[in-house]
PDB file of C-alpha atoms in Angstrom:
ATOM      1  CA  UNK A   1     -38.832  38.624  35.076  1.00 47.00           C
ATOM      2  CA  UNK A   2     -35.468  37.861  36.589  1.00 48.00           C
ATOM      3  CA  UNK A   3     -32.442  37.464  34.385  1.00 50.00           C
ATOM      4  CA  UNK A   4     -31.550  33.803  34.047  1.00 53.00           C
ATOM      5  CA  UNK A   5     -27.892  34.436  33.251  1.00 52.00           C
ATOM      6  CA  UNK A   6     -25.564  34.996  36.177  1.00 60.00           C
ATOM      7  CA  UNK A   7     -24.256  38.350  35.119  1.00 61.00           C
ATOM      8  CA  UNK A   8     -25.856  41.057  33.145  1.00 59.00           C
ATOM      9  CA  UNK A   9     -25.151  44.732  32.718  1.00 61.00           C
ATOM     10  CA  UNK A  10     -28.002  47.158  32.417  1.00 64.00           C
ATOM     11  CA  UNK A  11     -28.831  47.548  28.754  1.00 62.00           C
ATOM     12  CA  UNK A  12     -26.539  44.631  27.883  1.00 60.00           C
ATOM     13  CA  UNK A  13     -26.909  43.241  24.422  1.00 60.00           C
ATOM     14  CA  UNK A  14     -28.091  46.559  23.082  1.00 61.00           C
ATOM     15  CA  UNK A  15     -24.759  48.281  22.744  1.00 69.00           C
ATOM     16  CA  UNK A  16     -24.213  47.811  19.051  1.00 77.00           C
ATOM     17  CA  UNK A  17     -21.651  50.039  17.433  1.00 87.00           C
ATOM     18  CA  UNK A  18     -21.567  49.517  13.684  1.00 89.00           C
ATOM     19  CA  UNK A  19     -18.725  52.000  13.210  1.00 91.00           C
ATOM     20  CA  UNK A  20     -16.476  50.263  15.764  1.00 93.00           C
ATOM     21  CA  UNK A  21     -17.210  46.867  14.194  1.00 94.00           C
ATOM     22  CA  UNK A  22     -16.216  48.171  10.811  1.00 95.00           C
ATOM     23  CA  UNK A  23     -13.018  49.714  12.190  1.00 96.00           C
ATOM     24  CA  UNK A  24     -12.180  46.388  13.846  1.00 96.00           C
ATOM     25  CA  UNK A  25     -12.673  44.590  10.542  1.00 97.00           C
ATOM     26  CA  UNK A  26     -10.417  47.052   8.701  1.00 97.00           C
ATOM     27  CA  UNK A  27      -7.673  46.682  11.312  1.00 97.00           C
ATOM     28  CA  UNK A  28      -7.840  42.915  10.838  1.00 98.00           C
ATOM     29  CA  UNK A  29      -7.676  43.369   7.061  1.00 97.00           C
ATOM     30  CA  UNK A  30      -4.466  45.403   7.484  1.00 97.00           C
ATOM     31  CA  UNK A  31      -2.794  42.477   9.275  1.00 97.00           C
ATOM     32  CA  UNK A  32      -3.888  40.254   6.380  1.00 97.00           C
ATOM     33  CA  UNK A  33      -2.473  42.704   3.842  1.00 96.00           C
ATOM     34  CA  UNK A  34       0.881  42.766   5.593  1.00 95.00           C
ATOM     35  CA  UNK A  35       0.937  38.946   5.852  1.00 96.00           C
ATOM     36  CA  UNK A  36       0.508  38.616   2.088  1.00 97.00           C
ATOM     37  CA  UNK A  37       2.710  41.675   1.568  1.00 96.00           C
ATOM     38  CA  UNK A  38       5.594  39.867   3.258  1.00 95.00           C
ATOM     39  CA  UNK A  39       5.078  36.898   0.951  1.00 96.00           C
ATOM     40  CA  UNK A  40       5.050  39.198  -2.074  1.00 95.00           C
ATOM     41  CA  UNK A  41       8.427  40.587  -0.996  1.00 94.00           C
ATOM     42  CA  UNK A  42       9.806  37.039  -0.700  1.00 94.00           C
ATOM     43  CA  UNK A  43       8.518  36.451  -4.234  1.00 94.00           C
ATOM     44  CA  UNK A  44      10.099  39.708  -5.463  1.00 91.00           C
ATOM     45  CA  UNK A  45      13.530  38.900  -4.008  1.00 90.00           C
ATOM     46  CA  UNK A  46      13.608  35.288  -5.250  1.00 92.00           C
ATOM     47  CA  UNK A  47      12.376  36.351  -8.641  1.00 91.00           C
ATOM     48  CA  UNK A  48      15.109  38.952  -9.040  1.00 88.00           C
ATOM     49  CA  UNK A  49      17.637  36.255  -8.084  1.00 90.00           C
ATOM     50  CA  UNK A  50      16.264  33.721 -10.619  1.00 91.00           C
ATOM     51  CA  UNK A  51      14.581  35.703 -13.424  1.00 89.00           C
ATOM     52  CA  UNK A  52      15.022  33.058 -16.153  1.00 90.00           C
ATOM     53  CA  UNK A  53      13.816  30.111 -14.045  1.00 92.00           C
ATOM     54  CA  UNK A  54      10.745  32.019 -12.830  1.00 91.00           C
ATOM     55  CA  UNK A  55       9.879  32.894 -16.408  1.00 88.00           C
ATOM     56  CA  UNK A  56      10.275  29.282 -17.595  1.00 89.00           C
ATOM     57  CA  UNK A  57       8.289  27.875 -14.671  1.00 91.00           C
ATOM     58  CA  UNK A  58       5.460  30.398 -15.118  1.00 89.00           C
ATOM     59  CA  UNK A  59       4.778  28.940 -18.577  1.00 88.00           C
ATOM     60  CA  UNK A  60       3.602  25.761 -16.802  1.00 89.00           C
ATOM     61  CA  UNK A  61       0.600  27.625 -15.376  1.00 92.00           C
ATOM     62  CA  UNK A  62      -2.665  27.709 -17.291  1.00 92.00           C
ATOM     63  CA  UNK A  63      -3.522  31.342 -18.180  1.00 91.00           C
ATOM     64  CA  UNK A  64      -7.052  30.365 -19.270  1.00 94.00           C
ATOM     65  CA  UNK A  65      -7.881  28.816 -15.887  1.00 95.00           C
ATOM     66  CA  UNK A  66      -6.273  31.758 -14.077  1.00 95.00           C
ATOM     67  CA  UNK A  67      -8.265  34.294 -16.121  1.00 95.00           C
ATOM     68  CA  UNK A  68     -11.471  32.322 -15.584  1.00 97.00           C
ATOM     69  CA  UNK A  69     -10.920  32.333 -11.810  1.00 97.00           C
ATOM     70  CA  UNK A  70     -10.147  36.063 -11.857  1.00 97.00           C
ATOM     71  CA  UNK A  71     -13.494  36.708 -13.544  1.00 97.00           C
ATOM     72  CA  UNK A  72     -15.261  34.390 -11.060  1.00 98.00           C
ATOM     73  CA  UNK A  73     -13.833  36.346  -8.104  1.00 98.00           C
ATOM     74  CA  UNK A  74     -14.627  39.751  -9.610  1.00 98.00           C
ATOM     75  CA  UNK A  75     -18.250  38.720 -10.246  1.00 98.00           C
ATOM     76  CA  UNK A  76     -18.507  37.324  -6.695  1.00 98.00           C
ATOM     77  CA  UNK A  77     -17.211  40.647  -5.352  1.00 98.00           C
ATOM     78  CA  UNK A  78     -20.059  42.363  -7.156  1.00 98.00           C
ATOM     79  CA  UNK A  79     -22.716  39.923  -5.924  1.00 98.00           C
ATOM     80  CA  UNK A  80     -21.681  40.340  -2.269  1.00 98.00           C
ATOM     81  CA  UNK A  81     -21.617  44.144  -2.673  1.00 97.00           C
ATOM     82  CA  UNK A  82     -25.133  43.889  -4.163  1.00 97.00           C
ATOM     83  CA  UNK A  83     -26.319  41.750  -1.243  1.00 97.00           C
ATOM     84  CA  UNK A  84     -25.483  44.723   1.025  1.00 97.00           C
ATOM     85  CA  UNK A  85     -27.569  47.010  -1.215  1.00 97.00           C
ATOM     86  CA  UNK A  86     -30.418  44.463  -0.956  1.00 97.00           C
ATOM     87  CA  UNK A  87     -30.361  44.235   2.855  1.00 97.00           C
ATOM     88  CA  UNK A  88     -30.065  48.036   3.176  1.00 96.00           C
ATOM     89  CA  UNK A  89     -33.233  48.425   1.142  1.00 96.00           C
ATOM     90  CA  UNK A  90     -34.988  45.787   3.255  1.00 95.00           C
ATOM     91  CA  UNK A  91     -34.994  43.001   0.683  1.00 96.00           C
ATOM     92  CA  UNK A  92     -33.696  40.092   2.800  1.00 96.00           C
ATOM     93  CA  UNK A  93     -34.749  37.478   0.248  1.00 96.00           C
ATOM     94  CA  UNK A  94     -32.717  39.111  -2.517  1.00 97.00           C
ATOM     95  CA  UNK A  95     -29.787  39.574  -0.141  1.00 97.00           C
ATOM     96  CA  UNK A  96     -29.797  35.849   0.674  1.00 98.00           C
ATOM     97  CA  UNK A  97     -30.037  34.925  -3.003  1.00 98.00           C
ATOM     98  CA  UNK A  98     -27.012  37.127  -3.789  1.00 98.00           C
ATOM     99  CA  UNK A  99     -25.086  35.632  -0.868  1.00 98.00           C
ATOM    100  CA  UNK A 100     -25.831  32.121  -2.184  1.00 98.00           C
ATOM    101  CA  UNK A 101     -24.566  33.252  -5.594  1.00 98.00           C
ATOM    102  CA  UNK A 102     -21.339  34.485  -3.985  1.00 98.00           C
ATOM    103  CA  UNK A 103     -20.971  31.170  -2.150  1.00 98.00           C
ATOM    104  CA  UNK A 104     -21.553  29.285  -5.401  1.00 98.00           C
ATOM    105  CA  UNK A 105     -18.849  31.330  -7.148  1.00 98.00           C
ATOM    106  CA  UNK A 106     -16.454  30.642  -4.252  1.00 98.00           C
ATOM    107  CA  UNK A 107     -17.040  26.916  -4.791  1.00 98.00           C
ATOM    108  CA  UNK A 108     -16.475  27.295  -8.557  1.00 98.00           C
ATOM    109  CA  UNK A 109     -13.158  29.033  -7.791  1.00 98.00           C
ATOM    110  CA  UNK A 110     -12.078  26.175  -5.523  1.00 98.00           C
ATOM    111  CA  UNK A 111     -13.065  23.508  -8.077  1.00 98.00           C
ATOM    112  CA  UNK A 112     -10.974  25.218 -10.793  1.00 97.00           C
ATOM    113  CA  UNK A 113      -8.086  25.530  -8.306  1.00 97.00           C
ATOM    114  CA  UNK A 114      -8.437  21.821  -7.522  1.00 97.00           C
ATOM    115  CA  UNK A 115      -8.046  20.918 -11.211  1.00 96.00           C
ATOM    116  CA  UNK A 116      -5.059  23.250 -11.577  1.00 95.00           C
ATOM    117  CA  UNK A 117      -3.304  21.814  -8.530  1.00 95.00           C
ATOM    118  CA  UNK A 118      -4.048  18.196  -9.507  1.00 95.00           C
ATOM    119  CA  UNK A 119      -2.562  18.791 -12.959  1.00 94.00           C
ATOM    120  CA  UNK A 120       0.637  20.158 -11.382  1.00 93.00           C
ATOM    121  CA  UNK A 121       0.810  17.357  -8.817  1.00 93.00           C
ATOM    122  CA  UNK A 122       0.174  14.817 -11.583  1.00 93.00           C
ATOM    123  CA  UNK A 123       3.262  16.164 -13.358  1.00 91.00           C
ATOM    124  CA  UNK A 124       5.234  15.814 -10.133  1.00 90.00           C
ATOM    125  CA  UNK A 125       5.662  19.556  -9.638  1.00 91.00           C
ATOM    126  CA  UNK A 126       4.748  19.428  -5.935  1.00 90.00           C
ATOM    127  CA  UNK A 127       7.447  19.570  -3.213  1.00 89.00           C
ATOM    128  CA  UNK A 128       8.557  16.031  -2.378  1.00 87.00           C
ATOM    129  CA  UNK A 129       8.079  14.556  -5.853  1.00 90.00           C
ATOM    130  CA  UNK A 130      11.054  13.398  -7.917  1.00 89.00           C
ATOM    131  CA  UNK A 131      10.360  15.778 -10.814  1.00 90.00           C
ATOM    132  CA  UNK A 132      10.172  18.701  -8.367  1.00 90.00           C
ATOM    133  CA  UNK A 133      13.373  17.684  -6.593  1.00 87.00           C
ATOM    134  CA  UNK A 134      15.268  17.565  -9.899  1.00 88.00           C
ATOM    135  CA  UNK A 135      14.096  20.993 -11.097  1.00 90.00           C
ATOM    136  CA  UNK A 136      16.636  23.819 -11.285  1.00 89.00           C
ATOM    137  CA  UNK A 137      16.559  25.615  -7.894  1.00 86.00           C
ATOM    138  CA  UNK A 138      14.826  28.715  -9.294  1.00 90.00           C
ATOM    139  CA  UNK A 139      11.971  26.735 -10.805  1.00 92.00           C
ATOM    140  CA  UNK A 140      11.326  24.687  -7.686  1.00 91.00           C
ATOM    141  CA  UNK A 141      11.226  27.970  -5.738  1.00 93.00           C
ATOM    142  CA  UNK A 142       8.615  29.303  -8.139  1.00 94.00           C
ATOM    143  CA  UNK A 143       6.410  26.247  -7.595  1.00 95.00           C
ATOM    144  CA  UNK A 144       6.979  26.310  -3.848  1.00 94.00           C
ATOM    145  CA  UNK A 145       5.821  29.965  -3.712  1.00 96.00           C
ATOM    146  CA  UNK A 146       2.968  29.203  -6.121  1.00 96.00           C
ATOM    147  CA  UNK A 147       1.620  26.408  -3.910  1.00 96.00           C
ATOM    148  CA  UNK A 148       2.173  28.293  -0.679  1.00 97.00           C
ATOM    149  CA  UNK A 149       0.640  31.603  -1.758  1.00 97.00           C
ATOM    150  CA  UNK A 150      -2.296  30.229  -3.765  1.00 97.00           C
ATOM    151  CA  UNK A 151      -2.812  27.660  -0.973  1.00 97.00           C
ATOM    152  CA  UNK A 152      -3.007  30.366   1.677  1.00 98.00           C
ATOM    153  CA  UNK A 153      -5.326  32.316  -0.601  1.00 98.00           C
ATOM    154  CA  UNK A 154      -7.546  29.246  -1.125  1.00 98.00           C
ATOM    155  CA  UNK A 155      -7.717  28.859   2.659  1.00 98.00           C
ATOM    156  CA  UNK A 156      -9.037  32.424   2.788  1.00 98.00           C
ATOM    157  CA  UNK A 157     -11.662  31.519   0.177  1.00 98.00           C
ATOM    158  CA  UNK A 158     -12.783  28.607   2.384  1.00 98.00           C
ATOM    159  CA  UNK A 159     -12.958  30.837   5.482  1.00 98.00           C
ATOM    160  CA  UNK A 160     -14.820  33.486   3.452  1.00 98.00           C
ATOM    161  CA  UNK A 161     -17.303  30.804   2.358  1.00 98.00           C
ATOM    162  CA  UNK A 162     -17.900  29.826   5.991  1.00 98.00           C
ATOM    163  CA  UNK A 163     -18.444  33.491   6.961  1.00 98.00           C
ATOM    164  CA  UNK A 164     -20.907  33.945   4.071  1.00 98.00           C
ATOM    165  CA  UNK A 165     -22.798  30.822   5.222  1.00 98.00           C
ATOM    166  CA  UNK A 166     -23.104  32.340   8.709  1.00 98.00           C
ATOM    167  CA  UNK A 167     -24.466  35.584   7.207  1.00 98.00           C
ATOM    168  CA  UNK A 168     -27.021  33.592   5.166  1.00 98.00           C
ATOM    169  CA  UNK A 169     -28.107  31.714   8.307  1.00 97.00           C
ATOM    170  CA  UNK A 170     -28.453  34.873  10.395  1.00 97.00           C
ATOM    171  CA  UNK A 171     -30.273  36.764   7.620  1.00 97.00           C
ATOM    172  CA  UNK A 172     -32.672  33.821   7.335  1.00 96.00           C
ATOM    173  CA  UNK A 173     -33.391  34.066  11.053  1.00 96.00           C
ATOM    174  CA  UNK A 174     -33.960  37.802  10.777  1.00 95.00           C
ATOM    175  CA  UNK A 175     -30.944  38.620  12.966  1.00 95.00           C
ATOM    176  CA  UNK A 176     -29.465  40.513  10.029  1.00 94.00           C
ATOM    177  CA  UNK A 177     -32.027  42.979   8.726  1.00 93.00           C
ATOM    178  CA  UNK A 178     -32.610  46.451   7.337  1.00 94.00           C
ATOM    179  CA  UNK A 179     -31.508  48.092  10.612  1.00 92.00           C
ATOM    180  CA  UNK A 180     -28.731  45.652  11.542  1.00 93.00           C
ATOM    181  CA  UNK A 181     -26.526  44.614   8.642  1.00 95.00           C
ATOM    182  CA  UNK A 182     -22.985  45.156   9.947  1.00 95.00           C
ATOM    183  CA  UNK A 183     -22.311  41.419   9.617  1.00 96.00           C
ATOM    184  CA  UNK A 184     -23.096  41.507   5.883  1.00 97.00           C
ATOM    185  CA  UNK A 185     -20.884  44.580   5.456  1.00 97.00           C
ATOM    186  CA  UNK A 186     -17.942  43.014   7.291  1.00 97.00           C
ATOM    187  CA  UNK A 187     -18.313  39.728   5.402  1.00 98.00           C
ATOM    188  CA  UNK A 188     -18.249  41.848   2.244  1.00 98.00           C
ATOM    189  CA  UNK A 189     -15.046  43.619   3.314  1.00 98.00           C
ATOM    190  CA  UNK A 190     -13.360  40.263   4.007  1.00 98.00           C
ATOM    191  CA  UNK A 191     -14.502  38.867   0.675  1.00 98.00           C
ATOM    192  CA  UNK A 192     -13.214  41.921  -1.206  1.00 98.00           C
ATOM    193  CA  UNK A 193      -9.829  41.486   0.498  1.00 97.00           C
ATOM    194  CA  UNK A 194      -9.663  37.904  -0.806  1.00 97.00           C
ATOM    195  CA  UNK A 195     -10.390  39.357  -4.246  1.00 97.00           C
ATOM    196  CA  UNK A 196      -7.713  42.074  -3.844  1.00 97.00           C
ATOM    197  CA  UNK A 197      -5.017  39.512  -3.055  1.00 97.00           C
ATOM    198  CA  UNK A 198      -5.958  37.443  -6.081  1.00 97.00           C
ATOM    199  CA  UNK A 199      -5.765  40.570  -8.280  1.00 97.00           C
ATOM    200  CA  UNK A 200      -2.004  40.651  -7.505  1.00 95.00           C
ATOM    201  CA  UNK A 201      -1.423  36.866  -7.399  1.00 96.00           C
ATOM    202  CA  UNK A 202      -2.868  36.405 -10.885  1.00 95.00           C
ATOM    203  CA  UNK A 203      -0.460  38.628 -12.900  1.00 92.00           C
ATOM    204  CA  UNK A 204       2.564  37.747 -10.741  1.00 92.00           C
ATOM    205  CA  UNK A 205       2.248  33.990 -11.236  1.00 93.00           C
ATOM    206  CA  UNK A 206       0.373  33.558 -14.508  1.00 91.00           C
ATOM    207  CA  UNK A 207       1.181  36.606 -16.609  1.00 86.00           C
ATOM    208  CA  UNK A 208       4.859  37.368 -16.100  1.00 76.00           C
ATOM    209  CA  UNK A 209       5.955  36.058 -19.503  1.00 69.00           C
TER     210      UNK A 209
ATOM    211  CA  UNK B   1     -35.431  71.279   7.150  1.00 42.00           C
ATOM    212  CA  UNK B   2     -31.953  72.583   6.534  1.00 44.00           C
ATOM    213  CA  UNK B   3     -28.800  71.119   8.054  1.00 46.00           C
ATOM    214  CA  UNK B   4     -28.979  71.936  11.735  1.00 45.00           C
ATOM    215  CA  UNK B   5     -26.027  71.191  13.970  1.00 45.00           C
ATOM    216  CA  UNK B   6     -27.890  68.197  15.307  1.00 45.00           C
ATOM    217  CA  UNK B   7     -28.407  66.665  11.895  1.00 44.00           C
ATOM    218  CA  UNK B   8     -24.744  66.936  11.074  1.00 45.00           C
ATOM    219  CA  UNK B   9     -23.778  65.061  14.209  1.00 43.00           C
ATOM    220  CA  UNK B  10     -26.163  62.211  13.601  1.00 45.00           C
ATOM    221  CA  UNK B  11     -24.586  60.298  10.749  1.00 49.00           C
ATOM    222  CA  UNK B  12     -27.814  58.767   9.680  1.00 56.00           C
ATOM    223  CA  UNK B  13     -27.630  59.308   5.946  1.00 72.00           C
ATOM    224  CA  UNK B  14     -26.153  55.963   4.928  1.00 84.00           C
ATOM    225  CA  UNK B  15     -25.134  55.871   1.296  1.00 89.00           C
ATOM    226  CA  UNK B  16     -26.750  52.969  -0.535  1.00 93.00           C
ATOM    227  CA  UNK B  17     -24.936  52.038  -3.737  1.00 93.00           C
ATOM    228  CA  UNK B  18     -27.326  51.132  -6.544  1.00 95.00           C
ATOM    229  CA  UNK B  19     -27.197  47.738  -8.312  1.00 96.00           C
ATOM    230  CA  UNK B  20     -26.421  49.593 -11.518  1.00 96.00           C
ATOM    231  CA  UNK B  21     -23.338  51.267 -10.003  1.00 96.00           C
ATOM    232  CA  UNK B  22     -22.050  47.908  -8.725  1.00 96.00           C
ATOM    233  CA  UNK B  23     -22.542  46.458 -12.193  1.00 97.00           C
ATOM    234  CA  UNK B  24     -20.628  49.347 -13.817  1.00 97.00           C
ATOM    235  CA  UNK B  25     -17.746  48.767 -11.384  1.00 97.00           C
ATOM    236  CA  UNK B  26     -17.670  45.104 -12.391  1.00 97.00           C
ATOM    237  CA  UNK B  27     -17.574  45.995 -16.102  1.00 97.00           C
ATOM    238  CA  UNK B  28     -14.617  48.332 -15.473  1.00 97.00           C
ATOM    239  CA  UNK B  29     -12.791  45.580 -13.559  1.00 97.00           C
ATOM    240  CA  UNK B  30     -13.457  43.004 -16.291  1.00 97.00           C
ATOM    241  CA  UNK B  31     -12.172  45.393 -18.970  1.00 97.00           C
ATOM    242  CA  UNK B  32      -8.956  45.943 -17.007  1.00 96.00           C
ATOM    243  CA  UNK B  33      -8.561  42.145 -16.659  1.00 95.00           C
ATOM    244  CA  UNK B  34      -8.961  41.664 -20.411  1.00 93.00           C
ATOM    245  CA  UNK B  35      -6.365  44.386 -21.065  1.00 90.00           C
ATOM    246  CA  UNK B  36      -3.816  42.737 -18.731  1.00 89.00           C
ATOM    247  CA  UNK B  37      -4.298  39.296 -20.260  1.00 89.00           C
ATOM    248  CA  UNK B  38      -4.072  40.636 -23.815  1.00 86.00           C
ATOM    249  CA  UNK B  39      -0.883  42.589 -23.047  1.00 84.00           C
ATOM    250  CA  UNK B  40       0.656  39.550 -21.369  1.00 81.00           C
ATOM    251  CA  UNK B  41      -0.259  37.011 -24.046  1.00 79.00           C
ATOM    252  CA  UNK B  42       0.456  39.139 -27.115  1.00 76.00           C
ATOM    253  CA  UNK B  43       3.222  41.300 -25.690  1.00 68.00           C
ATOM    254  CA  UNK B  44       5.453  38.414 -24.627  1.00 60.00           C
ATOM    255  CA  UNK B  45       8.448  39.945 -26.428  1.00 62.00           C
ATOM    256  CA  UNK B  46       8.101  43.183 -24.437  1.00 61.00           C
ATOM    257  CA  UNK B  47       8.821  41.356 -21.198  1.00 60.00           C
ATOM    258  CA  UNK B  48       9.844  44.138 -18.835  1.00 57.00           C
ATOM    259  CA  UNK B  49       7.041  46.342 -20.127  1.00 58.00           C
ATOM    260  CA  UNK B  50       4.447  43.642 -19.595  1.00 67.00           C
ATOM    261  CA  UNK B  51       5.461  43.022 -15.951  1.00 74.00           C
ATOM    262  CA  UNK B  52       5.297  46.722 -15.212  1.00 79.00           C
ATOM    263  CA  UNK B  53       1.934  47.227 -16.930  1.00 82.00           C
ATOM    264  CA  UNK B  54       0.522  44.078 -15.290  1.00 84.00           C
ATOM    265  CA  UNK B  55       1.361  45.471 -11.849  1.00 87.00           C
ATOM    266  CA  UNK B  56       0.127  48.930 -12.780  1.00 91.00           C
ATOM    267  CA  UNK B  57      -3.226  47.586 -14.004  1.00 93.00           C
ATOM    268  CA  UNK B  58      -3.507  45.334 -10.917  1.00 95.00           C
ATOM    269  CA  UNK B  59      -3.024  48.409  -8.734  1.00 95.00           C
ATOM    270  CA  UNK B  60      -5.719  50.306 -10.645  1.00 97.00           C
ATOM    271  CA  UNK B  61      -8.067  47.315 -10.138  1.00 97.00           C
ATOM    272  CA  UNK B  62      -7.296  47.209  -6.417  1.00 97.00           C
ATOM    273  CA  UNK B  63      -8.050  50.936  -6.104  1.00 97.00           C
ATOM    274  CA  UNK B  64     -11.372  50.473  -7.936  1.00 97.00           C
ATOM    275  CA  UNK B  65     -12.360  47.552  -5.650  1.00 97.00           C
ATOM    276  CA  UNK B  66     -11.378  49.455  -2.483  1.00 96.00           C
ATOM    277  CA  UNK B  67     -12.966  52.738  -3.553  1.00 96.00           C
ATOM    278  CA  UNK B  68     -16.323  51.436  -4.800  1.00 96.00           C
ATOM    279  CA  UNK B  69     -16.909  47.858  -3.559  1.00 96.00           C
ATOM    280  CA  UNK B  70     -15.261  48.393  -0.162  1.00 96.00           C
ATOM    281  CA  UNK B  71     -17.095  51.686   0.112  1.00 93.00           C
ATOM    282  CA  UNK B  72     -14.079  53.909   0.854  1.00 95.00           C
ATOM    283  CA  UNK B  73     -15.660  56.573  -1.361  1.00 94.00           C
ATOM    284  CA  UNK B  74     -18.594  57.013   1.021  1.00 93.00           C
ATOM    285  CA  UNK B  75     -17.028  56.040   4.362  1.00 94.00           C
ATOM    286  CA  UNK B  76     -15.310  58.352   6.800  1.00 94.00           C
ATOM    287  CA  UNK B  77     -11.976  59.606   5.477  1.00 95.00           C
ATOM    288  CA  UNK B  78     -10.112  57.914   8.356  1.00 96.00           C
ATOM    289  CA  UNK B  79     -10.408  54.555   6.510  1.00 97.00           C
ATOM    290  CA  UNK B  80      -8.816  55.969   3.360  1.00 97.00           C
ATOM    291  CA  UNK B  81      -5.993  57.464   5.423  1.00 97.00           C
ATOM    292  CA  UNK B  82      -5.359  54.180   7.214  1.00 97.00           C
ATOM    293  CA  UNK B  83      -5.279  52.276   3.908  1.00 97.00           C
ATOM    294  CA  UNK B  84      -2.792  54.837   2.538  1.00 97.00           C
ATOM    295  CA  UNK B  85      -0.552  54.518   5.595  1.00 97.00           C
ATOM    296  CA  UNK B  86      -0.464  50.714   5.255  1.00 96.00           C
ATOM    297  CA  UNK B  87       0.196  51.024   1.501  1.00 96.00           C
ATOM    298  CA  UNK B  88       3.058  53.487   2.054  1.00 96.00           C
ATOM    299  CA  UNK B  89       4.534  51.255   4.760  1.00 95.00           C
ATOM    300  CA  UNK B  90       4.484  48.257   2.426  1.00 95.00           C
ATOM    301  CA  UNK B  91       5.789  50.097  -0.642  1.00 94.00           C
ATOM    302  CA  UNK B  92       8.656  51.697   1.282  1.00 95.00           C
ATOM    303  CA  UNK B  93       9.676  48.303   2.692  1.00 94.00           C
ATOM    304  CA  UNK B  94       9.550  46.768  -0.804  1.00 92.00           C
ATOM    305  CA  UNK B  95      11.568  49.651  -2.283  1.00 92.00           C
ATOM    306  CA  UNK B  96      14.176  49.574   0.507  1.00 93.00           C
ATOM    307  CA  UNK B  97      14.552  45.811   0.037  1.00 90.00           C
ATOM    308  CA  UNK B  98      15.141  46.316  -3.702  1.00 88.00           C
ATOM    309  CA  UNK B  99      17.689  49.077  -3.084  1.00 89.00           C
ATOM    310  CA  UNK B 100      19.559  46.822  -0.688  1.00 85.00           C
ATOM    311  CA  UNK B 101      19.567  44.065  -3.297  1.00 81.00           C
ATOM    312  CA  UNK B 102      20.664  46.346  -6.144  1.00 80.00           C
ATOM    313  CA  UNK B 103      23.602  47.730  -4.126  1.00 82.00           C
ATOM    314  CA  UNK B 104      25.280  44.385  -3.526  1.00 75.00           C
TER     315      UNK B 104
END
């Protein structure tokens, strides 16, 4: 049979390189780490300039909700790691179930975040509100950084959720299987990165009393 | 069959982490989380100590996640080296920024 596509290399579509894919994913993760790293340095500098205000403002955050979300993310990190074990041992069904669990936990995280943010916005602690505008400069900075950094992190949770959905879809179709599971591994790496960033965000914003 | 040269070049022995090992990693991470929260909530009067320990415990958690969940333990050493280089780059920038600030 003739190839229907206009251009095709011999053996095209068969040149998988799991190692190169993984290296590519790690290089991308490094850019992510430095992006958040820069924000952490901004936090560090502003905090050393306004230690008292940062301390006062941090008491507004709900430690219980923060701890709950930390646990949710840690458990989801385990479930996605387990889904790789499942696909490696040829159990696609179990892998999909564990991926759905991870997705469910991601949604739980976002729901808790939604309640946290709404409570803050309700109290006028969001940039643009009167209460926020009248805060001492240090405290408004704390809330600005809180919304920006947890917002950027939440965006990563959403993107991670989309990636996990793609893995579920492709595993369902058999495109991800016992021999070809790089996609699951890379989705796992991305998801663990999201967890890593939260591991630092949580103590820096919620636990600095 | 013993390790022939050919076998060593084919990196076919993929390490599969057991469910039990993943679960143990999670338990360790949860314990560290509990410790941080307890120190922060009950050690409020030891402020500087609690910030330092919170960051220290966070770093231990990050190492556990990277080493076990992100598979650095079983992957080629190049990944560990790259992670270390990025970490050193970040830490030196953070330290230099602090020194600059402290010398004003």
